[in-house]
């Protein structure tokens, strides 16, 4: 053993010493050599770091010097380098994990459970001039609430309600100038006015409308006083009619059918109907379809709140309301009323052919006392008489209507904050400016909120905010005549707006109470509304959000909140005519109608009393709701429109067709094509959902492509309200279902049709073709490029 050890030491002494060698500490008699060897190692430290990687060599020739000593330095180098390699690997892994997490989190926040819902902490791309860096949702929300809180909503409501602003009046002209000047003082990119010359109908002061008793011999007798000659129904038919009086509840089709079933025929008679449930225009159209001669409309006290501390409508006050079954100027249907247009001699089919007149509760009480015949059903009873209401007929009456048409200029006022990335996509928010009477609830509240939102967003722009899409603020004129200003603008710019208007938010009728909250809207906006409701504090339940207030009474929040858009809403034309998703918010009073709407008692004082001093808080809540909705719609990279909701609507509505499949099969007809289109739509929606979920969030090209693929549910039919679900006309799904019901009846069962018509195969084929192609077009829009569309025609 000692001999072998000596040979080993000799071999070491003869071998050349390398500065690359790293030695281990050796205990014992060789300790004296360690310092010298370590010094050599220090001198070669730089070289060692460079040559550390092992060099692979083949086997050495036989008889070469022993290789064992080389094993020791390489093993030592590996042991020393191992911690650094492990640390480097950990750093690389951690960095990759964090990058992947951020990317995945952003993608999920952009999608959410319904693909398009963004959570509170989503970070938005910073504006170039924003000095504080990235804008997060919480930053935008805090900035918005800070500047909104500096406004004076209540003062603006009061001052606006004191101004005369009937469309076409001198007072309206002055208010138009003031509002345009107010917009021009803000940090907006564009401010302008759009003028239309429209046909409006006004009462004739020299020949007021009248109502007289007529005796059995046909002689006109005592005149019934119409307390206010300024209260009338714009677009009523002109002339005089005479007939027996019949009580017809709200004048709905089912009311008139019930009346007929009880042996009281509306044909040739004057109908007395109550305000509410449906619009004045629908009441008059239904009466006309059932053969009535004319209509008298009165406010029933039983329909309004009977709470003694709150004010109630005077029994001598009648209610104003237009009777054109449509929107816009009825004398230029389908095209805009610009001054340069050569108007053809046409009129809207929605203009009634029978006269209509509002009357007060006092006059209605006198008429009801004269009625005989069957007792009205219990649900038809009111509170005007001490005895039950009867259906009639009663005494004969003569109604004379002398309204006259006038060509009137109206002005819409616009202010725009131009979008940074998608300036050609518009998020539109509007409010009616005109009013018949004081119009505190009707238009002063909406106008005040609109001006506050303009001021608030202008302040945000001054502090670095720049929306992705353009914000378009609009003050409408001619709203009391059937959304004339908004519809004329839509008709004038239809080719642009149906592709570039993203959403319309209406501020009309926003505050009619403070108890119940409703959103009249399109299905596309339901998920977004739910998200925003969770961000807004309830104005009358401390410590709760609006969402928590709603689900407290009804866990199914959308059943409690969501309502269809009515025809008398300015938002209706955006959806039914252009196909743009729209929403109108309303706070109501215990589901009771606001008693002063469309009357001369719609004053600031009465609105303040109805809300018992809570008007500022409720108006502020509406402003917060609308403003945060605008931020999401204008700033989210991916439009927060839940197209999946329409899949549920399609399934629900088309499911109603199934019950008629047997009847159609017996006639050699089928619903197969519409079922196929329904399937294409649902598949396209799911495919788009998956594409969005798996896409790169920061890809601008993909984001813009997805945004423009959101569909428009408008039919190719030549109709002013082309939406197949929310529109009106023979092309709608409702009309198709009504037509199919004729398969099981010998008569129409619906107003406007006769037993001689019945089910018509040619009409059904056309209705089915329009419905099928509208659904297929929506599916194609979701599919995107033509090479992605998977269907056969």
PDB file of C-alpha atoms in Angstrom, residues 572-679:
ATOM      1  CA  UNK A 572     -87.239  51.851 -29.287  1.00  0.00           C
ATOM      2  CA  UNK A 573     -86.312  53.115 -32.765  1.00  0.00           C
ATOM      3  CA  UNK A 574     -82.627  52.416 -32.187  1.00  0.00           C
ATOM      4  CA  UNK A 575     -83.356  48.736 -31.680  1.00  0.00           C
ATOM      5  CA  UNK A 576     -86.497  48.119 -33.752  1.00  0.00           C
ATOM      6  CA  UNK A 577     -85.492  50.272 -36.731  1.00  0.00           C
ATOM      7  CA  UNK A 578     -81.670  50.211 -36.782  1.00  0.00           C
ATOM      8  CA  UNK A 579     -80.906  47.091 -34.724  1.00  0.00           C
ATOM      9  CA  UNK A 580     -78.710  48.908 -32.190  1.00  0.00           C
ATOM     10  CA  UNK A 581     -78.907  47.524 -28.625  1.00  0.00           C
ATOM     11  CA  UNK A 582     -80.567  50.094 -26.370  1.00  0.00           C
ATOM     12  CA  UNK A 583     -81.573  50.651 -22.760  1.00  0.00           C
ATOM     13  CA  UNK A 584     -83.806  53.047 -20.825  1.00  0.00           C
ATOM     14  CA  UNK A 585     -83.616  53.177 -17.018  1.00  0.00           C
ATOM     15  CA  UNK A 586     -86.563  54.064 -14.763  1.00  0.00           C
ATOM     16  CA  UNK A 587     -87.048  54.353 -11.023  1.00  0.00           C
ATOM     17  CA  UNK A 588     -90.739  53.769 -10.259  1.00  0.00           C
ATOM     18  CA  UNK A 589     -92.967  54.238  -7.228  1.00  0.00           C
ATOM     19  CA  UNK A 590     -94.121  50.799  -6.000  1.00  0.00           C
ATOM     20  CA  UNK A 591     -94.914  49.835  -9.604  1.00  0.00           C
ATOM     21  CA  UNK A 592     -97.504  52.659  -9.643  1.00  0.00           C
ATOM     22  CA  UNK A 593     -97.550  55.066 -12.556  1.00  0.00           C
ATOM     23  CA  UNK A 594     -96.239  58.575 -11.929  1.00  0.00           C
ATOM     24  CA  UNK A 595     -99.530  60.541 -11.894  1.00  0.00           C
ATOM     25  CA  UNK A 596     -98.289  63.807 -13.434  1.00  0.00           C
ATOM     26  CA  UNK A 597     -96.501  62.531 -16.536  1.00  0.00           C
ATOM     27  CA  UNK A 598     -97.683  64.362 -19.685  1.00  0.00           C
ATOM     28  CA  UNK A 599     -99.732  66.878 -17.702  1.00  0.00           C
ATOM     29  CA  UNK A 600     -99.344  70.511 -16.706  1.00  0.00           C
ATOM     30  CA  UNK A 601     -98.837  69.299 -13.140  1.00  0.00           C
ATOM     31  CA  UNK A 602     -95.505  67.646 -13.980  1.00  0.00           C
ATOM     32  CA  UNK A 603     -93.649  70.318 -12.011  1.00  0.00           C
ATOM     33  CA  UNK A 604     -90.416  70.220 -10.037  1.00  0.00           C
ATOM     34  CA  UNK A 605     -92.405  70.718  -6.825  1.00  0.00           C
ATOM     35  CA  UNK A 606     -94.687  67.730  -7.436  1.00  0.00           C
ATOM     36  CA  UNK A 607     -91.785  65.486  -8.452  1.00  0.00           C
ATOM     37  CA  UNK A 608     -89.923  66.524  -5.303  1.00  0.00           C
ATOM     38  CA  UNK A 609     -92.986  65.760  -3.158  1.00  0.00           C
ATOM     39  CA  UNK A 610     -93.580  62.336  -4.748  1.00  0.00           C
ATOM     40  CA  UNK A 611     -89.972  61.400  -3.948  1.00  0.00           C
ATOM     41  CA  UNK A 612     -90.264  62.997  -0.495  1.00  0.00           C
ATOM     42  CA  UNK A 613     -87.045  64.958  -0.908  1.00  0.00           C
ATOM     43  CA  UNK A 614     -85.048  62.095  -2.451  1.00  0.00           C
ATOM     44  CA  UNK A 615     -84.934  63.502  -5.986  1.00  0.00           C
ATOM     45  CA  UNK A 616     -81.205  64.480  -5.862  1.00  0.00           C
ATOM     46  CA  UNK A 617     -80.163  61.044  -4.563  1.00  0.00           C
ATOM     47  CA  UNK A 618     -82.189  59.133  -7.171  1.00  0.00           C
ATOM     48  CA  UNK A 619     -81.033  61.363 -10.041  1.00  0.00           C
ATOM     49  CA  UNK A 620     -77.450  60.880  -8.846  1.00  0.00           C
ATOM     50  CA  UNK A 621     -77.927  57.089  -8.868  1.00  0.00           C
ATOM     51  CA  UNK A 622     -79.178  57.203 -12.464  1.00  0.00           C
ATOM     52  CA  UNK A 623     -76.189  59.344 -13.458  1.00  0.00           C
ATOM     53  CA  UNK A 624     -73.808  56.866 -11.796  1.00  0.00           C
ATOM     54  CA  UNK A 625     -75.476  53.936 -13.501  1.00  0.00           C
ATOM     55  CA  UNK A 626     -75.447  55.535 -16.950  1.00  0.00           C
ATOM     56  CA  UNK A 627     -71.916  56.892 -16.558  1.00  0.00           C
ATOM     57  CA  UNK A 628     -70.358  53.592 -15.509  1.00  0.00           C
ATOM     58  CA  UNK A 629     -72.206  51.898 -18.353  1.00  0.00           C
ATOM     59  CA  UNK A 630     -70.659  54.428 -20.753  1.00  0.00           C
ATOM     60  CA  UNK A 631     -67.169  53.807 -19.377  1.00  0.00           C
ATOM     61  CA  UNK A 632     -67.490  50.077 -19.919  1.00  0.00           C
ATOM     62  CA  UNK A 633     -68.962  50.441 -23.402  1.00  0.00           C
ATOM     63  CA  UNK A 634     -66.472  53.052 -24.559  1.00  0.00           C
ATOM     64  CA  UNK A 635     -63.298  51.764 -22.884  1.00  0.00           C
ATOM     65  CA  UNK A 636     -63.444  47.941 -22.765  1.00  0.00           C
ATOM     66  CA  UNK A 637     -61.295  46.381 -25.477  1.00  0.00           C
ATOM     67  CA  UNK A 638     -63.973  43.804 -26.225  1.00  0.00           C
ATOM     68  CA  UNK A 639     -67.506  45.157 -26.340  1.00  0.00           C
ATOM     69  CA  UNK A 640     -69.350  43.863 -23.246  1.00  0.00           C
ATOM     70  CA  UNK A 641     -72.355  42.661 -25.258  1.00  0.00           C
ATOM     71  CA  UNK A 642     -73.551  39.196 -24.302  1.00  0.00           C
ATOM     72  CA  UNK A 643     -74.550  37.722 -27.652  1.00  0.00           C
ATOM     73  CA  UNK A 644     -75.157  34.378 -25.945  1.00  0.00           C
ATOM     74  CA  UNK A 645     -78.330  35.830 -24.390  1.00  0.00           C
ATOM     75  CA  UNK A 646     -79.963  35.964 -27.809  1.00  0.00           C
ATOM     76  CA  UNK A 647     -79.482  32.226 -28.131  1.00  0.00           C
ATOM     77  CA  UNK A 648     -81.842  31.772 -25.181  1.00  0.00           C
ATOM     78  CA  UNK A 649     -84.321  34.223 -26.726  1.00  0.00           C
ATOM     79  CA  UNK A 650     -84.213  32.377 -30.039  1.00  0.00           C
ATOM     80  CA  UNK A 651     -84.815  29.021 -28.365  1.00  0.00           C
ATOM     81  CA  UNK A 652     -87.686  30.360 -26.274  1.00  0.00           C
ATOM     82  CA  UNK A 653     -89.492  32.089 -29.132  1.00  0.00           C
ATOM     83  CA  UNK A 654     -89.006  29.453 -31.769  1.00  0.00           C
ATOM     84  CA  UNK A 655     -90.052  26.806 -29.264  1.00  0.00           C
ATOM     85  CA  UNK A 656     -93.516  28.339 -29.501  1.00  0.00           C
ATOM     86  CA  UNK A 657     -93.672  27.216 -33.129  1.00  0.00           C
ATOM     87  CA  UNK A 658     -93.428  23.527 -32.237  1.00  0.00           C
ATOM     88  CA  UNK A 659     -97.096  23.216 -31.253  1.00  0.00           C
ATOM     89  CA  UNK A 660     -98.099  23.987 -34.863  1.00  0.00           C
ATOM     90  CA  UNK A 661     -95.771  21.518 -36.597  1.00  0.00           C
ATOM     91  CA  UNK A 662     -98.500  18.890 -36.917  1.00  0.00           C
ATOM     92  CA  UNK A 663    -100.982  21.344 -38.440  1.00  0.00           C
ATOM     93  CA  UNK A 664     -98.367  22.506 -40.950  1.00  0.00           C
ATOM     94  CA  UNK A 665     -97.327  18.962 -41.845  1.00  0.00           C
ATOM     95  CA  UNK A 666    -100.933  18.155 -42.693  1.00  0.00           C
ATOM     96  CA  UNK A 667    -100.778  20.979 -45.255  1.00  0.00           C
ATOM     97  CA  UNK A 668     -97.437  19.840 -46.656  1.00  0.00           C
ATOM     98  CA  UNK A 669     -95.550  22.656 -44.929  1.00  0.00           C
ATOM     99  CA  UNK A 670     -92.520  22.477 -42.653  1.00  0.00           C
ATOM    100  CA  UNK A 671     -90.563  24.597 -40.193  1.00  0.00           C
ATOM    101  CA  UNK A 672     -87.314  22.763 -40.944  1.00  0.00           C
ATOM    102  CA  UNK A 673     -85.531  25.769 -42.479  1.00  0.00           C
ATOM    103  CA  UNK A 674     -86.112  28.007 -39.497  1.00  0.00           C
ATOM    104  CA  UNK A 675     -84.932  25.222 -37.157  1.00  0.00           C
ATOM    105  CA  UNK A 676     -81.796  24.909 -39.283  1.00  0.00           C
ATOM    106  CA  UNK A 677     -81.158  28.654 -39.057  1.00  0.00           C
ATOM    107  CA  UNK A 678     -81.659  28.495 -35.296  1.00  0.00           C
ATOM    108  CA  UNK A 679     -79.029  25.746 -35.077  1.00  0.00           C
TER     109      UNK A 679
END
